[in-house]
Short mmCIF file of C-alpha atoms (C1' of nucleotides) in Angstrom, two decimals:
data_model
loop_
_atom_site.label_atom_id
_atom_site.label_comp_id
_atom_site.label_asym_id
_atom_site.label_seq_id
_atom_site.Cartn_x
_atom_site.Cartn_y
_atom_site.Cartn_z
CA MET A 315 33.48 -24.06 -4.78
CA GLY A 316 36.34 -23.75 -3.53
CA LYS A 317 38.71 -21.25 -4.69
CA THR A 318 38.04 -19.04 -1.77
CA GLY A 319 37.70 -21.94 0.54
CA TRP A 320 40.99 -23.33 -0.51
CA GLY A 321 42.57 -19.98 -0.29
CA LEU A 322 41.25 -19.37 3.17
CA THR A 323 42.05 -22.66 4.72
CA LEU A 324 45.01 -24.04 2.90
CA ASP A 325 47.02 -20.91 3.28
CA THR A 326 47.73 -21.93 6.79
CA SER A 327 47.66 -25.68 6.83
CA GLU A 328 48.23 -27.18 3.43
CA PRO A 329 51.61 -25.79 2.53
CA ILE A 330 53.01 -26.95 5.79
CA GLU A 331 51.76 -30.43 5.13
CA LEU A 332 52.95 -30.46 1.57
CA LEU A 333 56.40 -29.34 2.52
CA SER A 334 56.91 -32.19 4.86
CA PRO A 335 59.91 -34.29 3.96
CA VAL A 336 57.83 -37.37 3.27
CA LYS A 337 55.74 -35.64 0.74
CA THR A 338 58.66 -33.93 -0.80
CA SER A 339 60.19 -37.18 -1.63
CA MET A 340 56.90 -38.55 -2.73
CA TYR A 341 56.18 -35.79 -5.22
CA SER A 342 59.74 -35.83 -6.36
CA ALA A 343 59.47 -39.47 -7.09
CA ALA A 344 56.24 -39.01 -8.89
CA VAL A 345 57.25 -36.14 -11.09
CA SER A 346 60.83 -36.97 -11.72
CA PRO A 347 61.36 -40.69 -11.47
CA PRO A 348 64.50 -41.58 -9.64
CA SER A 349 65.45 -44.26 -12.05
CA ASP A 350 66.61 -43.79 -15.55
CA HIS A 351 65.32 -47.23 -16.59
CA ASP A 352 62.29 -45.87 -18.29
CA ASP A 353 61.92 -48.79 -20.59
CA ASP A 354 60.87 -51.07 -17.78
CA ASP A 355 57.20 -51.98 -18.26
CA ASP A 356 56.43 -52.34 -14.61
CA HIS A 357 58.17 -49.15 -13.92
CA LYS A 358 56.17 -47.48 -16.66
CA ASN A 359 52.96 -48.65 -15.10
CA SER A 360 53.90 -47.44 -11.73
CA HIS A 361 55.06 -44.23 -13.19
CA ARG A 362 51.74 -43.81 -14.91
CA ASN A 363 50.00 -44.34 -11.65
CA ASP A 364 52.18 -41.80 -10.03
CA VAL A 365 51.34 -39.22 -12.62
CA SER A 366 47.67 -39.90 -12.28
CA GLU A 367 47.89 -39.34 -8.57
CA VAL A 368 49.59 -36.04 -9.13
CA ASP A 369 46.91 -35.16 -11.62
CA PHE A 370 44.36 -35.64 -8.91
CA PHE A 371 45.94 -32.92 -6.87
CA SER A 372 46.22 -30.73 -9.82
CA THR A 373 42.45 -30.84 -10.06
CA CYS A 374 42.42 -28.57 -7.07
CA LYS A 375 42.69 -25.72 -9.44
CA SER A 376 43.64 -23.15 -6.97
CA ASN A 377 46.55 -21.15 -8.16
CA GLU A 378 48.07 -21.42 -4.78
CA ASP A 379 47.94 -25.16 -4.98
CA GLN A 380 49.68 -25.06 -8.28
CA ILE A 381 52.27 -22.81 -6.86
CA VAL A 382 52.76 -25.15 -3.99
CA VAL A 383 53.20 -28.11 -6.28
CA LYS A 384 55.66 -26.17 -8.35
CA LYS A 385 57.53 -25.42 -5.21
CA GLU A 386 57.59 -29.05 -4.44
CA ILE A 387 58.93 -29.83 -7.85
CA ASN A 388 61.56 -27.20 -7.54
CA ASN A 389 62.39 -28.45 -4.14
CA SER A 390 62.73 -31.90 -5.48
CA HIS A 391 65.18 -30.66 -8.02
CA GLY A 392 66.91 -28.53 -5.50
CA ASN A 393 67.07 -31.36 -3.00
CA GLU A 394 67.95 -34.03 -5.40
CA LEU A 395 70.51 -35.17 -2.94
CA ASP A 396 67.81 -36.12 -0.50
CA VAL A 397 65.99 -38.16 -3.01
CA ASN A 398 69.02 -39.80 -4.36
CA THR A 399 70.17 -40.47 -0.89
CA GLY A 400 67.05 -42.34 -0.13
CA LEU A 401 67.24 -44.33 -3.23
CA HIS A 402 70.86 -45.01 -2.77
CA LEU A 403 70.16 -46.39 0.62
CA LEU A 404 67.74 -48.80 -0.87
CA THR A 405 69.78 -49.62 -3.90
CA THR A 406 73.02 -50.05 -2.07
CA ASN A 407 72.54 -53.74 -2.26
CA SER A 408 72.18 -53.61 -5.94
CA ASP A 409 75.25 -51.48 -6.09
CA GLN A 410 77.04 -54.06 -4.07
CA SER A 411 75.80 -56.73 -6.36
CA SER A 412 76.79 -54.62 -9.24
CA VAL A 413 80.31 -54.70 -8.01
CA ASP A 414 80.46 -58.10 -9.54
CA ASP A 415 78.63 -56.64 -12.41
CA GLY A 416 80.15 -59.12 -14.60
CA GLY A 417 77.00 -58.93 -16.64
CA SER A 418 75.15 -61.69 -14.83
CA SER A 419 71.47 -61.58 -15.74
CA SER A 420 70.45 -62.72 -12.23
CA SER A 421 71.90 -59.60 -10.67
CA GLU A 422 70.03 -57.46 -13.15
CA ASP A 423 66.83 -59.27 -12.27
CA LYS A 424 67.47 -58.71 -8.61
CA GLN A 425 68.12 -55.09 -9.27
CA GLY A 426 64.93 -54.79 -11.26
CA LYS A 427 62.92 -56.54 -8.62
CA ASN A 428 64.32 -54.33 -5.94
CA LYS A 429 63.40 -51.26 -7.91
CA LEU A 430 60.00 -52.67 -8.50
CA LYS A 431 59.54 -53.21 -4.81
CA ILE A 432 60.76 -49.73 -4.12
CA LEU A 433 58.35 -48.27 -6.58
CA GLN A 434 55.50 -50.37 -5.27
CA PHE A 435 56.33 -49.19 -1.80
CA GLU A 436 56.38 -45.61 -3.01
CA LEU A 437 53.08 -46.15 -4.74
CA GLU A 438 51.48 -47.48 -1.61
CA LYS A 439 52.83 -44.56 0.32
CA MET A 440 51.42 -42.15 -2.20
CA ASN A 441 48.08 -43.85 -2.20
CA THR A 442 47.96 -43.58 1.54
CA GLU A 443 48.96 -39.96 1.40
CA ASN A 444 46.46 -39.40 -1.36
CA GLN A 445 43.67 -40.75 0.78
CA ARG A 446 44.80 -38.64 3.67
CA LEU A 447 44.75 -35.54 1.49
CA ARG A 448 41.38 -36.51 0.13
CA GLY A 449 40.14 -36.60 3.65
CA MET A 450 41.65 -33.22 4.35
CA LEU A 451 40.13 -31.84 1.20
CA SER A 452 36.66 -33.03 2.13
CA GLN A 453 37.15 -31.66 5.61
CA VAL A 454 38.16 -28.29 4.24
CA THR A 455 35.20 -28.39 1.91
CA ASN A 456 32.86 -29.17 4.77
CA ASN A 457 34.33 -26.41 6.85
CA TYR A 458 33.92 -24.00 4.03
CA THR A 459 30.32 -25.01 3.47
CA ALA A 460 29.55 -24.77 7.16
CA LEU A 461 31.17 -21.37 7.36
CA LYS A 462 29.27 -20.20 4.34
CA LEU A 463 25.99 -21.35 5.85
CA HIS A 464 26.87 -19.71 9.11
CA VAL A 465 27.56 -16.39 7.42
CA ALA A 466 24.32 -16.65 5.49
CA ASN A 467 22.40 -17.41 8.68
CA GLU A 468 23.93 -14.46 10.47
CA MET A 469 23.07 -12.13 7.64
CA GLN A 470 19.52 -13.48 7.57
CA LYS A 471 19.26 -12.95 11.32
CA GLN A 472 20.29 -9.34 11.06
CA GLN A 473 17.87 -8.76 8.23
CA ASN A 474 15.02 -10.38 10.14
CA GLN A 475 15.70 -8.27 13.19
CA LYS A 476 15.51 -5.13 11.12
CA VAL A 477 12.33 -6.28 9.41
CA GLU A 478 10.73 -7.20 12.72
CA HIS A 479 11.47 -3.79 14.10
CA ASP A 480 9.77 -2.14 11.15
CA GLN A 481 6.92 -4.60 11.37
CA GLU A 482 6.17 -3.70 14.94
CA MET A 483 6.07 -0.04 14.15
CA VAL A 484 3.78 -0.35 11.16
CA ALA A 485 1.58 -2.93 12.85
CA LYS A 486 1.16 -0.51 15.70
CA GLN A 487 -0.09 2.08 13.32
CA LEU A 488 -2.35 -0.44 11.65
CA ILE A 489 -3.92 -1.40 14.94
CA GLU A 490 -4.78 2.14 15.80
CA LEU A 491 -6.69 2.67 12.62
CA GLY A 492 -9.94 0.89 13.16
CA PRO A 493 -13.32 2.37 12.25
CA THR A 494 -13.42 4.03 15.66
CA SER A 495 -9.71 3.98 16.13
CA HIS A 496 -9.95 1.92 19.26
CA ASP A 497 -7.58 -0.76 20.22
CA SER A 498 -7.66 -3.06 23.16
CA SER A 499 -6.24 -0.45 25.45
CA SER A 500 -8.74 2.16 24.40
CA GLU A 501 -11.45 -0.42 24.88
CA GLU A 502 -10.26 -1.00 28.39
CA ARG A 503 -10.05 2.67 28.91
CA THR A 504 -13.56 3.23 27.66
CA GLN A 505 -14.97 0.44 29.72
CA SER A 506 -13.25 1.56 32.85
CA GLY A 507 -14.36 5.10 32.21
CA SER A 508 -17.98 4.17 31.80
CA THR A 509 -18.07 1.90 34.79
CA LYS A 510 -16.08 4.07 37.13
CA ASN A 511 -17.40 7.48 36.32
CA GLY A 512 -20.48 6.77 34.31
CA ASP A 513 -19.16 9.28 31.86
CA HIS A 514 -21.70 10.07 29.19
CA LYS A 515 -18.92 10.47 26.70
CA ALA A 516 -17.70 7.03 27.43
CA GLY A 517 -21.18 5.76 26.97
CA LYS A 518 -21.34 7.48 23.67
CA ARG A 519 -18.10 5.92 22.68
CA ASN A 520 -19.43 2.52 23.59
CA GLY A 521 -22.44 3.20 21.48
CA ARG A 522 -20.26 4.00 18.54
CA GLU A 523 -18.09 1.04 19.12
CA ASN A 524 -21.03 -1.27 18.92
CA THR A 525 -21.66 -0.40 15.34
CA PRO A 526 -21.31 -3.23 12.86
CA ASP A 527 -18.32 -1.57 11.31
CA SER A 528 -16.42 -1.46 14.52
CA ASP A 529 -17.41 -5.02 15.21
CA ALA A 530 -15.93 -6.00 11.93
CA TRP A 531 -12.78 -4.18 12.88
CA ILE A 532 -12.67 -5.87 16.26
CA ALA A 533 -13.16 -9.21 14.60
CA ASN A 534 -10.35 -8.37 12.30
CA LYS A 535 -8.09 -7.49 15.17
CA VAL A 536 -8.98 -9.87 17.95
CA PRO A 537 -8.93 -13.50 17.04
CA LYS A 538 -11.04 -14.68 19.96
CA LEU A 539 -14.07 -12.80 18.74
CA ASN A 540 -16.36 -14.39 16.21
CA GLY A 541 -16.50 -12.88 12.80
CA SER A 542 -16.02 -13.61 9.19
CA LYS A 543 -12.64 -11.97 9.20
CA ILE A 544 -11.30 -14.47 11.66
CA VAL A 545 -11.24 -17.05 8.94
CA GLU A 546 -8.73 -14.88 7.16
CA GLN A 547 -6.68 -14.28 10.23
CA PRO A 548 -3.02 -14.12 9.50
CA ASN A 549 -0.40 -16.34 10.90
CA GLU A 550 0.37 -16.35 14.57
CA SER A 551 3.45 -14.22 14.25
CA THR A 552 1.47 -11.38 12.78
CA MET A 553 -1.05 -11.57 15.57
CA ARG A 554 1.63 -11.68 18.16
CA LYS A 555 3.21 -8.58 16.71
CA ALA A 556 -0.13 -6.85 16.69
CA ARG A 557 -0.64 -7.54 20.37
CA VAL A 558 2.80 -6.30 21.18
CA SER A 559 2.16 -3.15 19.27
CA VAL A 560 -1.05 -2.57 21.21
CA ARG A 561 0.86 -2.76 24.44
CA ALA A 562 3.40 -0.36 23.08
CA ARG A 563 0.73 2.17 22.31
CA SER A 564 1.99 4.67 24.86
CA GLU A 565 5.24 4.99 22.99
CA ALA A 566 3.88 7.70 20.76
CA PRO A 567 4.98 9.58 18.78
CA MET A 568 4.93 6.68 16.45
CA ILE A 569 7.84 5.85 14.28
CA THR A 570 6.67 4.22 11.09
CA ASP A 571 8.13 4.79 7.63
CA GLY A 572 11.23 6.30 9.21
CA CYS A 573 9.66 9.49 10.56
CA GLN A 574 7.92 10.32 13.81
CA TRP A 575 4.25 11.06 13.53
CA ARG A 576 1.76 12.41 15.96
CA LYS A 577 -1.92 11.94 15.49
CA TYR A 578 -3.76 15.21 15.65
CA GLY A 579 -7.16 14.31 14.40
CA GLN A 580 -9.54 11.76 13.10
CA LYS A 581 -12.60 12.10 10.99
CA MET A 582 -15.18 9.91 9.45
CA ALA A 583 -15.06 10.17 5.70
CA LYS A 584 -18.04 9.80 3.48
CA GLY A 585 -18.35 6.49 1.74
CA ASN A 586 -15.97 4.74 4.09
CA PRO A 587 -16.98 3.29 7.46
CA CYS A 588 -13.41 3.59 8.60
CA PRO A 589 -12.26 6.95 9.92
CA ARG A 590 -9.41 8.83 8.40
CA ALA A 591 -6.58 9.59 10.78
CA TYR A 592 -4.42 12.66 10.50
CA TYR A 593 -0.79 12.61 11.50
CA ARG A 594 1.77 15.34 11.64
CA CYS A 595 5.49 14.84 11.38
CA THR A 596 7.19 15.51 14.69
CA MET A 597 10.71 14.80 13.60
CA ALA A 598 11.41 18.52 13.66
CA VAL A 599 9.60 21.49 15.08
CA GLY A 600 7.54 23.11 12.40
CA CYS A 601 7.88 20.32 9.89
CA PRO A 602 4.85 20.78 7.65
CA VAL A 603 4.59 17.20 6.51
CA ARG A 604 1.31 15.51 7.28
CA LYS A 605 -0.07 12.18 6.42
CA GLN A 606 -3.51 10.68 6.31
CA VAL A 607 -4.18 7.05 6.94
CA GLN A 608 -7.41 5.32 6.10
CA ARG A 609 -8.47 1.77 5.60
CA CYS A 610 -9.59 0.66 2.20
CA VAL A 611 -13.34 0.55 1.94
CA ASP A 612 -13.29 -2.64 -0.10
CA ASP A 613 -10.75 -4.49 1.93
CA GLN A 614 -10.12 -3.18 5.41
CA THR A 615 -6.90 -5.08 5.55
CA ILE A 616 -5.56 -2.51 3.12
CA LEU A 617 -4.26 0.79 4.43
CA ILE A 618 -4.19 3.87 2.30
CA THR A 619 -1.73 6.49 3.44
CA THR A 620 -1.36 9.91 1.92
CA TYR A 621 1.68 12.08 2.52
CA GLU A 622 1.63 15.81 2.01
CA GLY A 623 4.35 18.41 2.26
CA THR A 624 8.11 18.36 2.39
CA HIS A 625 10.22 17.56 5.39
CA THR A 626 12.27 20.45 6.70
CA HIS A 627 14.73 18.11 8.36
CA PRO A 628 17.12 15.41 7.22
CA LEU A 629 15.29 12.21 6.54
CA PRO A 630 16.22 9.07 8.42
CA PRO A 631 17.35 6.16 6.29
CA ALA A 632 14.01 4.40 6.53
CA ALA A 633 12.22 7.40 5.10
CA ILE A 634 14.75 7.69 2.35
CA ALA A 635 14.22 4.03 1.72
CA MET A 636 10.54 4.61 1.20
CA ALA A 637 11.18 7.31 -1.32
CA SER A 638 13.83 5.35 -3.11
CA THR A 639 11.81 2.18 -3.36
CA THR A 640 9.16 4.38 -4.80
CA SER A 641 11.50 5.17 -7.62
CA ALA A 642 12.13 1.55 -8.38
CA ALA A 643 8.47 0.67 -8.45
CA ALA A 644 7.74 3.66 -10.62
CA SER A 645 10.23 2.43 -13.13
CA MET A 646 8.60 -0.94 -12.89
CA LEU A 647 5.19 0.46 -13.65
CA LEU A 648 6.55 2.56 -16.45
CA SER A 649 8.31 -0.39 -17.95
CA GLY A 650 4.92 -1.92 -18.61
CA SER A 651 6.24 -5.38 -17.99
CA MET A 652 3.46 -6.35 -15.63
CA PRO A 653 0.97 -8.66 -17.20
CA SER A 654 -2.74 -8.15 -16.88
CA THR A 655 -3.97 -9.86 -13.75
CA ASP A 656 -7.24 -11.71 -13.71
CA GLY A 657 -8.62 -9.21 -16.13
CA LEU A 658 -9.00 -6.71 -13.34
CA MET A 659 -6.98 -3.96 -14.80
CA ASN A 660 -4.48 -3.37 -17.49
CA GLN A 661 -1.35 -2.28 -15.72
CA ASN A 662 -0.08 -0.38 -18.69
CA ILE A 663 -3.19 1.70 -18.74
CA LEU A 664 -2.95 1.93 -15.01
CA ALA A 665 0.62 3.11 -15.14
CA ARG A 666 -0.21 5.67 -17.74
CA SER A 667 -3.17 6.89 -15.77
CA ILE A 668 -1.24 7.09 -12.56
CA LEU A 669 1.72 8.58 -14.32
CA PRO A 670 0.27 10.71 -17.08
CA ASN A 671 3.48 12.69 -17.43
CA SER A 672 5.78 10.00 -16.23
CA SER A 673 6.24 12.11 -13.17
CA SER A 674 4.59 9.93 -10.59
CA ILE A 675 5.98 7.34 -8.31
CA ALA A 676 4.92 3.98 -7.00
CA THR A 677 6.48 2.08 -4.19
CA ILE A 678 6.31 -1.56 -3.37
CA SER A 679 7.99 -2.38 -0.14
CA ALA A 680 8.49 -5.70 1.53
CA SER A 681 10.31 -4.44 4.55
CA ALA A 682 7.04 -3.72 6.23
CA PRO A 683 5.13 -6.57 7.85
CA PHE A 684 2.87 -6.49 4.87
CA PRO A 685 3.62 -5.73 1.28
CA THR A 686 3.13 -2.01 1.02
CA VAL A 687 2.23 -0.31 -2.18
CA THR A 688 2.84 3.41 -2.39
CA LEU A 689 1.74 5.62 -5.19
CA ASP A 690 3.38 8.99 -5.35
CA LEU A 691 1.07 10.95 -7.54
CA THR A 692 3.26 13.96 -7.99
CA HIS A 693 6.79 12.79 -7.75
CA ASN A 694 9.34 12.22 -10.42
CA PRO A 695 11.34 9.09 -9.74
CA ASN A 696 14.52 11.11 -9.72
CA GLN A 697 12.97 14.18 -8.27
CA TYR A 698 13.49 13.05 -4.76
CA GLN A 699 17.16 13.58 -4.91
CA ARG A 700 17.29 16.32 -7.40
CA ASN A 701 14.69 18.59 -5.91
CA PRO A 702 14.04 17.78 -2.29
CA ASN A 703 12.02 20.96 -1.86
CA SER A 704 9.25 19.82 -4.08
CA THR A 705 5.94 18.88 -2.61
CA GLN A 706 5.17 15.23 -2.15
CA PHE A 707 1.75 13.73 -2.12
CA ILE A 708 1.96 10.04 -1.74
CA PRO A 709 -1.00 7.76 -1.21
CA THR A 710 0.17 4.50 0.24
CA MET A 711 -1.56 1.20 0.38
CA ALA A 712 -0.36 -1.16 3.03
CA MET A 713 -1.66 -4.65 2.60
CA PRO A 714 -1.42 -7.05 5.46
CA LEU A 715 -0.43 -10.39 4.19
CA GLN A 716 -3.55 -12.09 5.41
CA SER A 717 -5.30 -10.61 2.45
CA VAL A 718 -2.73 -11.99 0.10
CA ALA A 719 -1.40 -15.05 1.74
CA ALA A 720 -2.50 -16.78 4.89
CA ASP A 721 0.70 -18.67 5.22
CA ASP A 722 3.75 -17.41 7.01
CA SER A 723 5.98 -19.18 4.60
CA VAL A 724 4.34 -17.37 1.75
CA ALA A 725 4.91 -14.14 3.59
CA ARG A 726 8.56 -14.88 3.95
CA TYR A 727 8.62 -15.92 0.35
CA ASN A 728 7.17 -12.63 -0.70
CA GLN A 729 9.57 -10.76 1.49
CA SER A 730 12.52 -12.52 0.06
CA ARG A 731 11.32 -12.00 -3.44
CA PHE A 732 11.03 -8.29 -2.93
CA SER A 733 14.49 -8.01 -1.58
CA GLY A 734 15.50 -6.57 -4.88
CA LEU A 735 13.73 -3.39 -3.99
CA GLN A 736 15.72 -3.15 -0.86
CA LEU A 737 18.73 -2.95 -3.07
CA SER A 738 17.48 0.21 -4.60
CA HIS A 739 16.86 1.51 -1.15
CA ASP A 740 20.44 0.85 -0.26
CA ILE A 741 21.59 2.54 -3.38
CA GLU A 742 19.76 5.76 -2.91
CA SER A 743 20.03 5.97 0.82
CA ARG A 744 23.77 5.92 0.43
CA PRO A 745 24.25 7.85 -2.75
CA GLN A 746 27.80 8.76 -1.90
CA GLN A 747 28.68 5.12 -2.16
CA TYR A 748 27.09 4.77 -5.53
CA ASN A 749 27.97 7.99 -7.18
CA ASN A 750 29.11 6.16 -10.24
CA GLY A 751 26.21 6.85 -12.51
CA THR A 752 26.62 3.82 -14.68
CA GLN A 753 26.97 1.50 -11.78
CA GLN A 754 23.97 2.98 -10.06
CA HIS A 755 21.94 2.73 -13.16
CA THR A 756 22.87 -0.89 -13.56
CA LEU A 757 22.06 -1.71 -9.97
CA LEU A 758 18.79 0.11 -10.16
CA ALA A 759 17.92 -1.68 -13.33
CA ASP A 760 18.68 -4.96 -11.66
CA SER A 761 16.52 -4.14 -8.70
CA VAL A 762 13.71 -3.03 -10.91
CA ASN A 763 13.95 -6.22 -12.87
CA ALA A 764 13.91 -8.22 -9.68
CA ALA A 765 10.86 -6.38 -8.45
CA THR A 766 9.12 -6.78 -11.73
CA ALA A 767 9.77 -10.47 -11.78
CA ALA A 768 8.64 -10.86 -8.20
CA ILE A 769 5.38 -9.05 -8.70
CA THR A 770 4.72 -10.64 -12.01
CA ALA A 771 5.09 -14.03 -10.45
CA ASP A 772 2.52 -13.31 -7.75
CA PRO A 773 -0.97 -12.84 -9.14
CA ASN A 774 -2.36 -12.39 -5.64
CA PHE A 775 -0.14 -9.44 -5.03
CA THR A 776 -1.01 -7.77 -8.29
CA ALA A 777 -4.67 -8.39 -7.64
CA ALA A 778 -4.38 -6.78 -4.24
CA LEU A 779 -2.54 -3.89 -5.84
CA ALA A 780 -5.35 -3.43 -8.30
CA ALA A 781 -7.91 -3.53 -5.49
CA ALA A 782 -6.02 -0.95 -3.50
CA ILE A 783 -5.70 1.41 -6.44
CA SER A 784 -9.33 0.91 -7.16
CA SER A 785 -10.02 1.93 -3.60
CA ILE A 786 -8.10 5.15 -4.10
CA MET A 787 -10.22 5.88 -7.08
CA SER A 788 -13.36 5.25 -5.13
CA ASN A 789 -12.17 7.72 -2.55
CA GLY A 790 -11.70 10.36 -5.17
CA ASN A 791 -15.10 9.71 -6.63
CA THR A 792 -18.03 9.32 -4.33
CA ALA A 793 -19.34 6.50 -6.42
CA THR A 794 -18.11 3.19 -5.13
CA THR A 795 -15.68 1.73 -7.61
CA ALA A 796 -15.62 -2.00 -7.75
CA THR A 797 -12.35 -3.69 -8.37
CA SER A 798 -13.59 -5.05 -11.65
CA HIS A 799 -14.54 -1.73 -13.15
CA ALA A 800 -13.46 -1.07 -16.65
CA ALA A 801 -9.95 0.22 -17.00
CA ALA A 802 -11.13 3.25 -18.92
CA THR A 803 -13.38 4.34 -16.09
CA ASN A 804 -10.63 3.84 -13.60
CA THR A 805 -8.23 5.77 -15.74
CA ALA A 806 -10.48 8.78 -15.89
CA THR A 807 -11.20 8.69 -12.19
CA LEU A 808 -7.62 8.24 -11.20
CA SER A 809 -6.43 10.99 -13.48
CA HIS A 810 -9.00 13.21 -11.86
CA ILE A 811 -7.56 12.46 -8.46
CA VAL A 812 -4.06 13.01 -9.69
CA ASN A 813 -4.98 16.39 -11.05
CA ASN A 814 -6.78 17.31 -7.87
CA HIS A 815 -3.80 16.42 -5.80
CA LYS A 816 -1.45 18.30 -8.03
CA THR A 817 -3.50 21.44 -8.13
CA SER A 818 -4.05 21.40 -4.43
CA ASN A 819 -0.43 21.08 -3.58
CA PHE A 820 1.45 23.20 -6.08
"C1'" DC B 1189 1.88 15.69 36.15
"C1'" DG B 1190 3.14 15.49 31.45
"C1'" DG B 1191 1.98 13.57 27.29
"C1'" DC B 1192 -1.12 11.13 24.31
"C1'" DT B 1193 -5.75 10.02 22.50
"C1'" DT B 1194 -10.29 11.14 21.56
"C1'" DT B 1195 -13.85 13.89 19.83
"C1'" DG B 1196 -16.78 17.77 19.21
"C1'" DA B 1197 -16.57 22.31 17.27
"C1'" DC B 1198 -15.02 25.40 13.90
"C1'" DC B 1199 -13.56 26.86 9.34
"C1'" DG B 1200 -12.93 26.94 4.42
"C1'" DG B 1201 -13.77 25.06 -0.18
"C1'" DC B 1202 -16.94 23.45 -3.46
"C1'" DG B 1203 -21.19 22.19 -5.75
"C1'" DC B 1204 -26.01 23.05 -6.40
"C1'" DG C 994 -26.67 31.60 -0.25
"C1'" DC C 995 -26.90 27.22 1.69
"C1'" DG C 996 -25.55 22.73 2.65
"C1'" DC C 997 -22.12 19.21 2.45
"C1'" DC C 998 -17.66 17.59 3.20
"C1'" DG C 999 -12.93 17.49 4.47
"C1'" DG C 1000 -9.33 19.37 7.37
"C1'" DT C 1001 -7.80 21.39 11.67
"C1'" DC C 1002 -7.99 22.82 16.45
"C1'" DA C 1003 -8.40 22.41 21.20
"C1'" DA C 1004 -10.45 20.80 25.39
"C1'" DA C 1005 -11.30 16.81 28.15
"C1'" DG C 1006 -10.11 12.39 29.67
"C1'" DC C 1007 -6.88 8.79 30.44
"C1'" DC C 1008 -2.51 6.54 31.38
"C1'" DG C 1009 2.18 5.70 32.95
#
DNA sequence: CGGCTTTGACCGGCGC
DNA sequence: GCGCCGGTCAAAGCCG
């Protein structure tokens, strides 16, 4: 504990207390005994006690404390007159008795007893002062602990606020991506349109919305409706955020992953009941970056996002964060430290298949409301900074926590455990602050290790990751790929997709 | 009324 | 050459 705490608090209060005249005499007496009758047994005992008391204070190993004590000692030597004066006052009687020193043993006894009393009195005083200082020490310790907790709470608050902001944005995007891309507001709109105007289009929309797929999506979104998905409904906070995001629908263009996106189209894709939504970056006029968002066919709680193109404008920190966390996760995959999970897929094979030339990128982000896995199929982990003009093509899988953990505490646990990846985000989003290559490398390595440990420790997360990647492969191949397919099959399929993406974008 | 969402139509690539 | 599929466009409708 305490070095900093002592330094912070005692700088102002302790020295003043220690330099009080009472204490000065006390420490002086303890360190340099006023009497030269060292052979007295009682005096020895009391002296021993004195030293032990001083030793107690020396256990406060702060350098400043030591300095203060030294000062006291020096002061005691420098102010010897004060000490001697006090003792003289008390021993005046003995001096008077020593006038008739004559060598009477009774006067020596009296003198010894007086000294003994003096020393006992001093000892009591020191004990009292010792207890008082003990109390002060504990108080300072408590203050330090309370302050520490307060600082930690404040930092946590700020972090939570940032995370909540991101959560709302991504949840908003999630809500809009149902099989028919309708949310509660569009439902209202459709209903009002059909009842007010009897619009045939609205009727058509209603017809589409009554498909089983859309019902499943509604059940997944709206807790009051019956459906199998309701059993897996996430915690209340997630639902609350989802509702808020629905209300905020008119705030488009949406700001998710750091950029502004505008939806320009939506299309049903073969082999997936959920439509694929097309977004265009609106951060800058003429920015060619587009992204596609589609729900996973196997698990509709999983979002698969594909980015294409290169931004022609400076990226906001959140977008840089996404790219940088990608780097960390890529290193994680390449490190091959992930164990095989439930026999679903060998991550080493997976990493090699995703990253056949070690030039691809994976992202695992916990800043989103759900753990988000991003696979950059074309990007070199360091390419982002070195060659910003290169084309990106990044499929992303966003997994709401209800598919991984139905408990809010588990969600927070996961978020906290992935905080290591945020570190890498901080590093690369502020490269000027980390331009020391060695330091950056060390920090990145630490963050990668943290991420690896976090993911390794969560079999649910790795299983969900495997399912999401499997979904990507099923999208690239019309044949439905079950999660438990053989790794070799998945490898071939995924490599095929990788090659397709590369050839189509370079 | 401006902006956003939805959705049908159109176009190009690819496989048979 | 034809059909399928994915991507894009633009008009219509809706909302604040």
